[in-house]
């Protein structure tokens, strides 16, 4: 089968690339060590539920299901696997799973050895994970397999004339828990009726994160405030740009050179010195502070600053709580980042044009909680409206927060449906 041939070629490519990239080297080593790790650590007397996430984003999407599953089945142990180092390296110490490792690439030999080592009683593949050999072996062993928070589009290989052979992988799933009605319709056209629309578990996760969020004293000092206020009219105008890239920054930063009544917080997607230097160049003439360089004697300078750059990870989800308006980056590149993470705080969210493949962007726009832009002119118009029309700001803010709340509960729906099967 062509799929297996391509996989062996891909595996060789990873091996070669591992000599030139530390990230790829970690993945290569992790995959090589995974089966040995399982043989050494699997409890032969325990039942394991297997959850697989390609990367960190998929893990965050699946996390509410993992934690809900733990509550429903405390008698079982949980195996969590990742394909990408960006997931494994960040969450390898996650205490919600009993075993965490890389997933070896989907060759028949790897899949057979891996599943002999762990023998799961149930398997959950999060969003876009369709590993042909793993899934066929699981099906042969009569192991229930669930696709969760998945989303299907007409352009995917399953719905193309040349995708007939790979389409067989869909038969391996016991049930699909999809995000949208369109996904259900597409699967129905292929003859699959084992489909339930439960929505996106990411909404459960952002609500969970919001409940656990922390106040950030340095940000509150920068904003000249104590406790974060809940009404926009009673707090300074605050613009928070999260996960931004240079094309995003080139659009929104010039606006604030003329509108100095705003406090600006920028949490770029890439925090390397090269990118920070590009941001600093765009901010020439402004009073700028970097979070990583704040000292004990910087309180006055921080209060007087116009812009605070968050050049570290782990704070963005809590920083959105301070926003009057949020901007989520990536929409001028391959696609936008996490919109619900900002919207959960009752904040209207601006984002770029490459969002058509993101259901939450389309729905957030439809309910007026999201504002897509195509360039500088659109951005200025959106900011002018929100600044000069307080009632419009409040309406869009409320719409954003309500959108997230109304889409929560997917994890509970999924596990309730599984328990009745």
mmCIF file of C-alpha atoms in Angstrom:
data_model
loop_
_atom_site.group_PDB
_atom_site.id
_atom_site.type_symbol
_atom_site.label_atom_id
_atom_site.label_comp_id
_atom_site.label_asym_id
_atom_site.label_seq_id
_atom_site.Cartn_x
_atom_site.Cartn_y
_atom_site.Cartn_z
ATOM 1 C CA UNK A 1 0.000 0.000 0.000
ATOM 2 C CA UNK A 2 1.281 3.441 -0.976
ATOM 3 C CA UNK A 3 0.517 4.783 2.547
ATOM 4 C CA UNK A 4 3.020 2.397 4.145
ATOM 5 C CA UNK A 5 5.693 3.111 1.551
ATOM 6 C CA UNK A 6 5.326 6.854 2.139
ATOM 7 C CA UNK A 7 5.549 6.306 5.890
ATOM 8 C CA UNK A 8 8.868 4.486 5.624
ATOM 9 C CA UNK A 9 10.193 7.288 3.425
ATOM 10 C CA UNK A 10 8.919 9.833 5.957
ATOM 11 C CA UNK A 11 10.529 7.904 8.815
ATOM 12 C CA UNK A 12 13.861 7.973 6.987
ATOM 13 C CA UNK A 13 13.392 11.714 6.441
ATOM 14 C CA UNK A 14 12.909 12.240 10.180
ATOM 15 C CA UNK A 15 16.081 10.260 10.854
ATOM 16 C CA UNK A 16 18.089 12.476 8.497
ATOM 17 C CA UNK A 17 16.505 15.686 9.819
ATOM 18 C CA UNK A 18 17.350 14.664 13.394
ATOM 19 C CA UNK A 19 21.004 15.438 12.667
ATOM 20 C CA UNK A 20 20.133 19.056 11.922
ATOM 21 C CA UNK A 21 17.270 19.910 14.307
ATOM 22 C CA UNK A 22 17.125 19.504 18.081
ATOM 23 C CA UNK A 23 13.319 19.401 17.928
ATOM 24 C CA UNK A 24 13.302 16.583 15.379
ATOM 25 C CA UNK A 25 16.045 14.790 17.322
ATOM 26 C CA UNK A 26 13.838 14.781 20.439
ATOM 27 C CA UNK A 27 10.966 13.312 18.435
ATOM 28 C CA UNK A 28 13.186 10.668 16.819
ATOM 29 C CA UNK A 29 14.642 9.575 20.159
ATOM 30 C CA UNK A 30 11.261 9.691 21.868
ATOM 31 C CA UNK A 31 9.688 7.459 19.258
ATOM 32 C CA UNK A 32 12.564 4.979 19.470
ATOM 33 C CA UNK A 33 12.260 4.802 23.263
ATOM 34 C CA UNK A 34 8.447 4.684 23.521
ATOM 35 C CA UNK A 35 7.911 0.934 23.259
ATOM 36 C CA UNK A 36 10.727 0.168 25.709
ATOM 37 C CA UNK A 37 9.223 2.745 28.085
ATOM 38 C CA UNK A 38 5.843 1.020 27.900
ATOM 39 C CA UNK A 39 7.304 -2.442 28.444
ATOM 40 C CA UNK A 40 9.061 -1.147 31.555
ATOM 41 C CA UNK A 41 6.168 0.848 33.022
ATOM 42 C CA UNK A 42 2.858 -0.721 31.993
ATOM 43 C CA UNK A 43 1.052 -2.374 34.891
ATOM 44 C CA UNK A 44 0.018 -5.803 33.519
ATOM 45 C CA UNK A 45 -2.886 -5.963 35.967
ATOM 46 C CA UNK A 46 -4.392 -2.605 34.994
ATOM 47 C CA UNK A 47 -6.808 -1.558 32.269
ATOM 48 C CA UNK A 48 -5.600 1.372 30.167
ATOM 49 C CA UNK A 49 -7.529 3.995 28.241
ATOM 50 C CA UNK A 50 -5.373 5.467 25.495
ATOM 51 C CA UNK A 51 -5.621 9.143 24.499
ATOM 52 C CA UNK A 52 -3.612 10.418 21.538
ATOM 53 C CA UNK A 53 -2.976 14.074 20.714
ATOM 54 C CA UNK A 54 -0.718 15.157 17.872
ATOM 55 C CA UNK A 55 0.542 18.269 19.614
ATOM 56 C CA UNK A 56 -0.078 20.713 22.449
ATOM 57 C CA UNK A 57 -3.161 22.285 20.873
ATOM 58 C CA UNK A 58 -4.893 18.935 20.463
ATOM 59 C CA UNK A 59 -3.934 17.987 24.016
ATOM 60 C CA UNK A 60 -5.570 21.132 25.390
ATOM 61 C CA UNK A 61 -8.619 20.255 23.322
ATOM 62 C CA UNK A 62 -8.729 16.737 24.715
ATOM 63 C CA UNK A 63 -7.761 17.569 28.280
ATOM 64 C CA UNK A 64 -11.350 18.067 29.538
ATOM 65 C CA UNK A 65 -12.217 14.581 28.247
ATOM 66 C CA UNK A 66 -9.167 13.028 29.900
ATOM 67 C CA UNK A 67 -10.010 14.608 33.249
ATOM 68 C CA UNK A 68 -13.704 13.796 32.983
ATOM 69 C CA UNK A 69 -12.793 10.216 32.038
ATOM 70 C CA UNK A 70 -10.614 9.963 35.143
ATOM 71 C CA UNK A 71 -13.615 10.954 37.268
ATOM 72 C CA UNK A 72 -15.935 8.471 35.554
ATOM 73 C CA UNK A 73 -13.419 5.583 35.475
ATOM 74 C CA UNK A 74 -11.088 5.922 38.479
ATOM 75 C CA UNK A 75 -10.404 2.183 38.241
ATOM 76 C CA UNK A 76 -8.585 2.591 34.916
ATOM 77 C CA UNK A 77 -5.210 4.040 34.106
ATOM 78 C CA UNK A 78 -4.576 6.551 31.357
ATOM 79 C CA UNK A 79 -1.934 6.456 28.627
ATOM 80 C CA UNK A 80 -1.323 9.764 26.845
ATOM 81 C CA UNK A 81 0.730 9.920 23.657
ATOM 82 C CA UNK A 82 2.008 12.763 21.492
ATOM 83 C CA UNK A 83 3.472 12.878 18.017
ATOM 84 C CA UNK A 84 5.072 16.319 18.246
ATOM 85 C CA UNK A 85 7.750 17.535 20.693
ATOM 86 C CA UNK A 86 5.735 20.737 21.155
ATOM 87 C CA UNK A 87 3.164 18.606 22.954
ATOM 88 C CA UNK A 88 5.306 16.024 24.700
ATOM 89 C CA UNK A 89 8.054 18.336 25.970
ATOM 90 C CA UNK A 90 5.522 20.737 27.501
ATOM 91 C CA UNK A 91 3.163 18.146 29.011
ATOM 92 C CA UNK A 92 5.415 15.159 29.775
ATOM 93 C CA UNK A 93 4.819 15.746 33.502
ATOM 94 C CA UNK A 94 1.040 16.187 33.240
ATOM 95 C CA UNK A 95 -0.406 14.547 36.343
ATOM 96 C CA UNK A 96 -3.728 13.643 34.721
ATOM 97 C CA UNK A 97 -2.172 10.645 32.952
ATOM 98 C CA UNK A 98 -0.382 7.606 34.362
ATOM 99 C CA UNK A 99 1.913 7.061 31.368
ATOM 100 C CA UNK A 100 3.051 9.679 28.835
ATOM 101 C CA UNK A 101 5.222 9.022 25.785
ATOM 102 C CA UNK A 102 5.695 9.695 22.098
ATOM 103 C CA UNK A 103 3.691 7.698 19.562
ATOM 104 C CA UNK A 104 6.008 5.869 17.150
ATOM 105 C CA UNK A 105 5.307 6.601 13.503
ATOM 106 C CA UNK A 106 2.456 4.554 12.053
ATOM 107 C CA UNK A 107 4.276 1.688 10.374
ATOM 108 C CA UNK A 108 2.643 -1.724 10.752
ATOM 109 C CA UNK A 109 5.562 -3.018 12.810
ATOM 110 C CA UNK A 110 5.562 -0.040 15.165
ATOM 111 C CA UNK A 111 1.801 -0.181 15.622
ATOM 112 C CA UNK A 112 1.810 -3.891 16.392
ATOM 113 C CA UNK A 113 4.690 -3.606 18.903
ATOM 114 C CA UNK A 114 3.167 -0.566 20.568
ATOM 115 C CA UNK A 115 -0.259 -2.163 21.016
ATOM 116 C CA UNK A 116 1.250 -5.408 22.270
ATOM 117 C CA UNK A 117 3.025 -3.394 24.948
ATOM 118 C CA UNK A 118 -0.011 -1.569 26.296
ATOM 119 C CA UNK A 119 -3.219 -3.368 25.111
ATOM 120 C CA UNK A 120 -5.710 -0.512 25.739
ATOM 121 C CA UNK A 121 -9.373 -1.233 26.469
ATOM 122 C CA UNK A 122 -10.496 2.011 24.808
ATOM 123 C CA UNK A 123 -8.790 4.548 22.542
ATOM 124 C CA UNK A 124 -9.489 8.224 21.901
ATOM 125 C CA UNK A 125 -8.014 10.080 18.934
ATOM 126 C CA UNK A 126 -8.305 13.849 19.228
ATOM 127 C CA UNK A 127 -9.384 15.995 16.255
ATOM 128 C CA UNK A 128 -7.351 15.184 13.113
ATOM 129 C CA UNK A 129 -5.706 11.902 14.106
ATOM 130 C CA UNK A 130 -6.277 9.080 11.605
ATOM 131 C CA UNK A 131 -3.400 6.600 11.892
ATOM 132 C CA UNK A 132 -4.161 3.761 9.470
ATOM 133 C CA UNK A 133 -2.180 0.889 10.987
ATOM 134 C CA UNK A 134 -2.874 1.666 14.631
ATOM 135 C CA UNK A 135 -6.585 1.960 13.898
ATOM 136 C CA UNK A 136 -6.813 -1.247 11.889
ATOM 137 C CA UNK A 137 -5.066 -3.260 14.582
ATOM 138 C CA UNK A 138 -7.356 -1.788 17.227
ATOM 139 C CA UNK A 139 -10.366 -2.723 15.123
ATOM 140 C CA UNK A 140 -9.032 -6.264 14.617
ATOM 141 C CA UNK A 141 -8.745 -6.564 18.394
ATOM 142 C CA UNK A 142 -12.306 -5.235 18.910
ATOM 143 C CA UNK A 143 -11.092 -2.247 20.930
ATOM 144 C CA UNK A 144 -13.618 0.643 20.959
ATOM 145 C CA UNK A 145 -12.094 3.666 19.247
ATOM 146 C CA UNK A 146 -13.509 7.194 19.363
ATOM 147 C CA UNK A 147 -12.729 10.258 17.281
ATOM 148 C CA UNK A 148 -13.359 13.275 19.523
ATOM 149 C CA UNK A 149 -13.704 16.956 18.675
ATOM 150 C CA UNK A 150 -13.075 15.993 15.067
ATOM 151 C CA UNK A 151 -14.038 18.187 12.157
ATOM 152 C CA UNK A 152 -14.410 17.164 8.521
ATOM 153 C CA UNK A 153 -14.235 19.325 5.394
ATOM 154 C CA UNK A 154 -14.921 18.544 1.715
ATOM 155 C CA UNK A 155 -11.263 19.066 0.823
ATOM 156 C CA UNK A 156 -9.991 16.246 3.032
ATOM 157 C CA UNK A 157 -8.654 13.092 1.415
ATOM 158 C CA UNK A 158 -11.652 11.030 2.582
ATOM 159 C CA UNK A 159 -13.941 12.970 0.244
ATOM 160 C CA UNK A 160 -11.662 13.037 -2.816
ATOM 161 C CA UNK A 161 -11.869 10.510 -5.661
ATOM 162 C CA UNK A 162 -8.292 9.415 -5.000
ATOM 163 C CA UNK A 163 -8.889 8.891 -1.279
ATOM 164 C CA UNK A 164 -10.825 5.640 -1.613
ATOM 165 C CA UNK A 165 -8.154 3.391 -0.122
ATOM 166 C CA UNK A 166 -7.337 5.642 2.841
ATOM 167 C CA UNK A 167 -11.066 6.181 3.446
ATOM 168 C CA UNK A 168 -11.164 2.668 4.887
ATOM 169 C CA UNK A 169 -9.624 4.063 8.067
ATOM 170 C CA UNK A 170 -12.995 5.582 8.953
ATOM 171 C CA UNK A 171 -14.469 2.095 9.383
ATOM 172 C CA UNK A 172 -12.167 1.593 12.361
ATOM 173 C CA UNK A 173 -13.963 4.122 14.551
ATOM 174 C CA UNK A 174 -16.669 2.986 16.922
ATOM 175 C CA UNK A 175 -18.108 6.489 17.007
ATOM 176 C CA UNK A 176 -17.340 10.001 15.815
ATOM 177 C CA UNK A 177 -17.975 12.926 18.152
ATOM 178 C CA UNK A 178 -17.727 15.842 15.749
ATOM 179 C CA UNK A 179 -17.762 19.600 16.151
ATOM 180 C CA UNK A 180 -20.224 20.573 13.425
ATOM 181 C CA UNK A 181 -23.370 19.525 11.583
ATOM 182 C CA UNK A 182 -21.447 19.842 8.318
ATOM 183 C CA UNK A 183 -19.005 17.173 9.540
ATOM 184 C CA UNK A 184 -21.923 14.880 10.291
ATOM 185 C CA UNK A 185 -23.386 15.477 6.828
ATOM 186 C CA UNK A 186 -20.099 14.678 5.106
ATOM 187 C CA UNK A 187 -19.708 11.408 7.009
ATOM 188 C CA UNK A 188 -23.326 10.555 6.280
ATOM 189 C CA UNK A 189 -22.625 10.914 2.550
ATOM 190 C CA UNK A 190 -20.032 8.144 2.950
ATOM 191 C CA UNK A 191 -22.555 5.947 4.765
ATOM 192 C CA UNK A 192 -21.514 6.577 8.367
ATOM 193 C CA UNK A 193 -24.317 7.170 10.857
ATOM 194 C CA UNK A 194 -22.264 6.501 14.002
ATOM 195 C CA UNK A 195 -21.829 10.246 14.418
ATOM 196 C CA UNK A 196 -22.870 12.682 17.147
ATOM 197 C CA UNK A 197 -22.442 16.446 17.073
ATOM 198 C CA UNK A 198 -21.117 17.378 20.506
ATOM 199 C CA UNK A 199 -19.182 20.556 19.711
ATOM 200 C CA UNK A 200 -15.630 21.491 20.536
ATOM 201 C CA UNK A 201 -14.142 20.422 23.872
ATOM 202 C CA UNK A 202 -11.793 23.406 23.654
ATOM 203 C CA UNK A 203 -14.621 25.560 25.046
ATOM 204 C CA UNK A 204 -14.667 23.403 28.179
ATOM 205 C CA UNK A 205 -10.930 23.898 28.461
ATOM 206 C CA UNK A 206 -10.917 27.692 28.132
ATOM 207 C CA UNK A 207 -13.659 27.970 30.746
ATOM 208 C CA UNK A 208 -11.598 25.733 33.011
ATOM 209 C CA UNK A 209 -8.505 27.891 32.410
ATOM 210 C CA UNK A 210 -10.498 31.060 33.112
ATOM 211 C CA UNK A 211 -11.691 29.676 36.448
ATOM 212 C CA UNK A 212 -8.103 28.818 37.383
ATOM 213 C CA UNK A 213 -6.546 32.031 36.052
ATOM 214 C CA UNK A 214 -4.363 34.231 38.200
ATOM 215 C CA UNK A 215 -4.017 37.942 38.688
ATOM 216 C CA UNK A 216 -0.720 39.328 37.476
ATOM 217 C CA UNK A 217 0.621 42.126 39.712
ATOM 218 C CA UNK A 218 3.029 43.535 37.095
ATOM 219 C CA UNK A 219 0.216 43.867 34.557
ATOM 220 C CA UNK A 220 -2.013 45.542 37.122
ATOM 221 C CA UNK A 221 0.766 47.984 37.961
ATOM 222 C CA UNK A 222 1.198 48.726 34.246
ATOM 223 C CA UNK A 223 -2.540 49.424 34.012
ATOM 224 C CA UNK A 224 -2.548 51.554 37.183
ATOM 225 C CA UNK A 225 -5.209 49.402 38.720
ATOM 226 C CA UNK A 226 -5.786 47.044 41.608
ATOM 227 C CA UNK A 227 -8.358 44.328 41.135
ATOM 228 C CA UNK A 228 -9.347 43.807 37.471
ATOM 229 C CA UNK A 229 -12.589 45.696 36.878
ATOM 230 C CA UNK A 230 -15.560 43.947 35.333
ATOM 231 C CA UNK A 231 -17.080 46.921 33.516
ATOM 232 C CA UNK A 232 -15.292 48.384 30.522
ATOM 233 C CA UNK A 233 -16.378 51.930 31.365
ATOM 234 C CA UNK A 234 -14.584 51.827 34.716
ATOM 235 C CA UNK A 235 -11.173 50.728 33.523
ATOM 236 C CA UNK A 236 -8.582 52.109 31.107
ATOM 237 C CA UNK A 237 -8.752 51.130 27.457
ATOM 238 C CA UNK A 238 -6.555 48.043 27.212
ATOM 239 C CA UNK A 239 -5.583 46.358 23.964
ATOM 240 C CA UNK A 240 -4.203 42.824 24.331
ATOM 241 C CA UNK A 241 -2.596 41.182 21.308
ATOM 242 C CA UNK A 242 -2.030 37.470 21.814
ATOM 243 C CA UNK A 243 0.016 35.041 19.704
ATOM 244 C CA UNK A 244 0.844 37.830 17.251
ATOM 245 C CA UNK A 245 3.181 37.594 14.278
ATOM 246 C CA UNK A 246 4.971 40.411 12.464
ATOM 247 C CA UNK A 247 2.219 40.873 9.811
ATOM 248 C CA UNK A 248 -0.272 41.351 12.669
ATOM 249 C CA UNK A 249 1.993 43.761 14.523
ATOM 250 C CA UNK A 250 2.605 45.846 11.412
ATOM 251 C CA UNK A 251 -1.147 46.464 11.291
ATOM 252 C CA UNK A 252 -2.077 47.203 14.896
ATOM 253 C CA UNK A 253 1.048 48.879 16.331
ATOM 254 C CA UNK A 254 0.928 52.047 14.136
ATOM 255 C CA UNK A 255 -2.641 52.744 15.291
ATOM 256 C CA UNK A 256 -1.509 53.277 18.887
ATOM 257 C CA UNK A 257 1.147 55.816 17.942
ATOM 258 C CA UNK A 258 -1.768 58.207 17.406
ATOM 259 C CA UNK A 259 -4.179 56.827 20.006
ATOM 260 C CA UNK A 260 -2.193 57.135 23.204
ATOM 261 C CA UNK A 261 -5.194 56.780 25.496
ATOM 262 C CA UNK A 262 -4.781 53.008 25.137
ATOM 263 C CA UNK A 263 -2.512 50.766 27.139
ATOM 264 C CA UNK A 264 -1.120 48.014 24.909
ATOM 265 C CA UNK A 265 -0.013 44.517 25.911
ATOM 266 C CA UNK A 266 1.668 42.353 23.272
ATOM 267 C CA UNK A 267 2.244 38.636 23.835
ATOM 268 C CA UNK A 268 3.889 37.517 20.564
ATOM 269 C CA UNK A 269 3.728 33.956 19.332
ATOM 270 C CA UNK A 270 7.511 33.869 18.941
ATOM 271 C CA UNK A 271 9.519 35.402 21.785
ATOM 272 C CA UNK A 272 12.991 35.072 20.283
ATOM 273 C CA UNK A 273 15.190 38.155 20.333
ATOM 274 C CA UNK A 274 14.960 38.575 16.574
ATOM 275 C CA UNK A 275 11.184 38.952 16.686
ATOM 276 C CA UNK A 276 11.253 41.124 19.814
ATOM 277 C CA UNK A 277 13.705 43.440 18.023
ATOM 278 C CA UNK A 278 11.264 43.757 15.125
ATOM 279 C CA UNK A 279 8.495 44.702 17.547
ATOM 280 C CA UNK A 280 10.710 47.219 19.325
ATOM 281 C CA UNK A 281 11.539 48.858 16.004
ATOM 282 C CA UNK A 282 7.837 49.286 15.254
ATOM 283 C CA UNK A 283 7.421 50.830 18.724
ATOM 284 C CA UNK A 284 10.156 53.446 18.381
ATOM 285 C CA UNK A 285 9.207 56.579 20.278
ATOM 286 C CA UNK A 286 6.900 54.725 22.692
ATOM 287 C CA UNK A 287 7.597 53.908 26.323
ATOM 288 C CA UNK A 288 8.037 50.142 26.281
ATOM 289 C CA UNK A 289 8.717 47.633 29.054
ATOM 290 C CA UNK A 290 9.536 43.939 28.703
ATOM 291 C CA UNK A 291 8.037 41.570 31.247
ATOM 292 C CA UNK A 292 11.157 39.408 31.479
ATOM 293 C CA UNK A 293 13.325 42.424 32.313
ATOM 294 C CA UNK A 294 11.196 43.975 35.049
ATOM 295 C CA UNK A 295 13.023 44.690 38.295
ATOM 296 C CA UNK A 296 11.957 45.644 41.807
ATOM 297 C CA UNK A 297 12.628 49.334 41.144
ATOM 298 C CA UNK A 298 10.694 49.555 37.878
ATOM 299 C CA UNK A 299 7.239 50.308 39.316
ATOM 300 C CA UNK A 300 7.158 53.984 38.315
ATOM 301 C CA UNK A 301 8.496 53.302 34.819
ATOM 302 C CA UNK A 302 5.994 50.462 34.420
ATOM 303 C CA UNK A 303 3.074 52.695 35.391
ATOM 304 C CA UNK A 304 4.175 55.348 32.910
ATOM 305 C CA UNK A 305 4.826 52.906 30.051
ATOM 306 C CA UNK A 306 2.603 52.747 26.984
ATOM 307 C CA UNK A 307 3.355 49.172 25.964
ATOM 308 C CA UNK A 308 4.160 46.005 27.880
ATOM 309 C CA UNK A 309 5.684 43.109 25.936
ATOM 310 C CA UNK A 310 5.080 39.672 27.436
ATOM 311 C CA UNK A 311 8.260 37.900 26.345
ATOM 312 C CA UNK A 312 7.604 34.633 28.183
ATOM 313 C CA UNK A 313 5.094 31.810 27.988
ATOM 314 C CA UNK A 314 2.246 30.810 30.285
ATOM 315 C CA UNK A 315 0.589 34.162 31.025
ATOM 316 C CA UNK A 316 -1.525 34.946 27.977
ATOM 317 C CA UNK A 317 -4.717 33.161 29.024
ATOM 318 C CA UNK A 318 -4.762 35.175 32.264
ATOM 319 C CA UNK A 319 -3.749 38.457 30.616
ATOM 320 C CA UNK A 320 -6.819 38.466 28.364
ATOM 321 C CA UNK A 321 -8.883 39.163 31.487
ATOM 322 C CA UNK A 322 -7.567 42.751 31.462
ATOM 323 C CA UNK A 323 -8.484 43.467 27.842
ATOM 324 C CA UNK A 324 -11.020 45.968 26.559
ATOM 325 C CA UNK A 325 -10.367 44.633 23.054
ATOM 326 C CA UNK A 326 -8.347 41.568 22.134
ATOM 327 C CA UNK A 327 -6.466 40.706 18.968
ATOM 328 C CA UNK A 328 -5.566 37.081 18.222
ATOM 329 C CA UNK A 329 -2.734 36.607 15.757
ATOM 330 C CA UNK A 330 -1.993 34.205 12.942
ATOM 331 C CA UNK A 331 -4.761 35.310 10.608
ATOM 332 C CA UNK A 332 -2.298 36.811 8.144
ATOM 333 C CA UNK A 333 -0.376 33.530 8.024
ATOM 334 C CA UNK A 334 -1.391 29.875 8.114
ATOM 335 C CA UNK A 335 -4.365 30.513 10.406
ATOM 336 C CA UNK A 336 -5.543 32.111 13.611
ATOM 337 C CA UNK A 337 -4.664 30.917 17.076
ATOM 338 C CA UNK A 338 -6.983 30.355 20.046
ATOM 339 C CA UNK A 339 -9.979 32.695 19.793
ATOM 340 C CA UNK A 340 -12.065 31.233 22.657
ATOM 341 C CA UNK A 341 -9.129 31.837 25.041
ATOM 342 C CA UNK A 342 -9.749 35.573 24.637
ATOM 343 C CA UNK A 343 -13.521 35.585 24.075
ATOM 344 C CA UNK A 344 -14.188 33.746 27.348
ATOM 345 C CA UNK A 345 -13.406 37.009 29.183
ATOM 346 C CA UNK A 346 -16.322 38.871 27.543
ATOM 347 C CA UNK A 347 -13.961 40.608 25.140
ATOM 348 C CA UNK A 348 -14.559 41.329 21.426
ATOM 349 C CA UNK A 349 -11.839 39.666 19.371
ATOM 350 C CA UNK A 350 -10.207 41.019 16.200
ATOM 351 C CA UNK A 351 -8.377 38.628 13.854
ATOM 352 C CA UNK A 352 -6.984 38.378 10.335
ATOM 353 C CA UNK A 353 -8.478 37.058 7.085
ATOM 354 C CA UNK A 354 -7.157 33.471 7.036
ATOM 355 C CA UNK A 355 -9.868 32.108 9.285
ATOM 356 C CA UNK A 356 -12.286 30.343 6.929
ATOM 357 C CA UNK A 357 -11.200 26.883 8.134
ATOM 358 C CA UNK A 358 -11.824 27.762 11.771
ATOM 359 C CA UNK A 359 -15.376 27.089 12.874
ATOM 360 C CA UNK A 360 -15.075 29.202 16.022
ATOM 361 C CA UNK A 361 -13.994 32.205 13.932
ATOM 362 C CA UNK A 362 -17.003 31.886 11.636
ATOM 363 C CA UNK A 363 -19.412 31.459 14.541
ATOM 364 C CA UNK A 364 -17.848 34.220 16.629
ATOM 365 C CA UNK A 365 -18.163 36.563 13.658
ATOM 366 C CA UNK A 366 -21.780 35.545 13.102
ATOM 367 C CA UNK A 367 -22.726 36.408 16.686
ATOM 368 C CA UNK A 368 -20.779 39.724 16.532
ATOM 369 C CA UNK A 369 -18.256 38.695 19.164
ATOM 370 C CA UNK A 370 -15.514 38.460 16.537
ATOM 371 C CA UNK A 371 -14.313 41.069 14.061
ATOM 372 C CA UNK A 372 -12.356 39.799 11.040
ATOM 373 C CA UNK A 373 -10.146 42.292 9.228
ATOM 374 C CA UNK A 374 -8.323 42.288 5.912
ATOM 375 C CA UNK A 375 -5.828 45.039 6.638
ATOM 376 C CA UNK A 376 -5.049 48.344 8.313
ATOM 377 C CA UNK A 377 -8.177 50.153 7.138
ATOM 378 C CA UNK A 378 -10.466 47.498 8.592
ATOM 379 C CA UNK A 379 -8.524 47.525 11.858
ATOM 380 C CA UNK A 380 -8.800 51.296 12.243
ATOM 381 C CA UNK A 381 -12.500 51.178 11.492
ATOM 382 C CA UNK A 382 -13.106 48.427 14.059
ATOM 383 C CA UNK A 383 -11.131 50.232 16.757
ATOM 384 C CA UNK A 384 -12.866 53.542 16.039
ATOM 385 C CA UNK A 385 -16.291 51.942 16.389
ATOM 386 C CA UNK A 386 -15.431 50.170 19.644
ATOM 387 C CA UNK A 387 -13.808 53.272 21.127
ATOM 388 C CA UNK A 388 -16.469 55.799 20.167
ATOM 389 C CA UNK A 389 -19.566 53.654 20.718
ATOM 390 C CA UNK A 390 -19.585 52.237 24.274
ATOM 391 C CA UNK A 391 -22.890 50.456 23.671
ATOM 392 C CA UNK A 392 -21.407 48.634 20.668
ATOM 393 C CA UNK A 393 -18.358 47.651 22.706
ATOM 394 C CA UNK A 394 -20.572 46.216 25.425
ATOM 395 C CA UNK A 395 -22.829 44.406 22.956
ATOM 396 C CA UNK A 396 -19.902 42.731 21.212
ATOM 397 C CA UNK A 397 -18.188 41.948 24.523
ATOM 398 C CA UNK A 398 -21.278 40.220 25.884
ATOM 399 C CA UNK A 399 -21.735 38.330 22.612
ATOM 400 C CA UNK A 400 -18.183 36.964 22.776
ATOM 401 C CA UNK A 401 -18.505 35.697 26.333
ATOM 402 C CA UNK A 402 -21.942 34.209 25.765
ATOM 403 C CA UNK A 403 -20.698 32.407 22.672
ATOM 404 C CA UNK A 404 -18.069 30.524 24.667
ATOM 405 C CA UNK A 405 -20.423 29.683 27.530
ATOM 406 C CA UNK A 406 -23.138 28.423 25.182
ATOM 407 C CA UNK A 407 -20.721 26.006 23.502
ATOM 408 C CA UNK A 408 -19.415 24.341 26.657
ATOM 409 C CA UNK A 409 -20.256 20.840 27.885
ATOM 410 C CA UNK A 410 -18.843 18.761 25.008
ATOM 411 C CA UNK A 411 -16.686 16.560 27.263
ATOM 412 C CA UNK A 412 -19.624 15.532 29.431
ATOM 413 C CA UNK A 413 -21.771 14.844 26.360
ATOM 414 C CA UNK A 414 -19.085 12.588 24.874
ATOM 415 C CA UNK A 415 -18.552 10.496 27.993
ATOM 416 C CA UNK A 416 -22.276 10.248 28.668
ATOM 417 C CA UNK A 417 -22.823 8.930 25.147
ATOM 418 C CA UNK A 418 -19.998 6.400 25.494
ATOM 419 C CA UNK A 419 -21.355 5.110 28.807
ATOM 420 C CA UNK A 420 -24.691 4.248 27.146
ATOM 421 C CA UNK A 421 -23.138 2.227 24.312
#
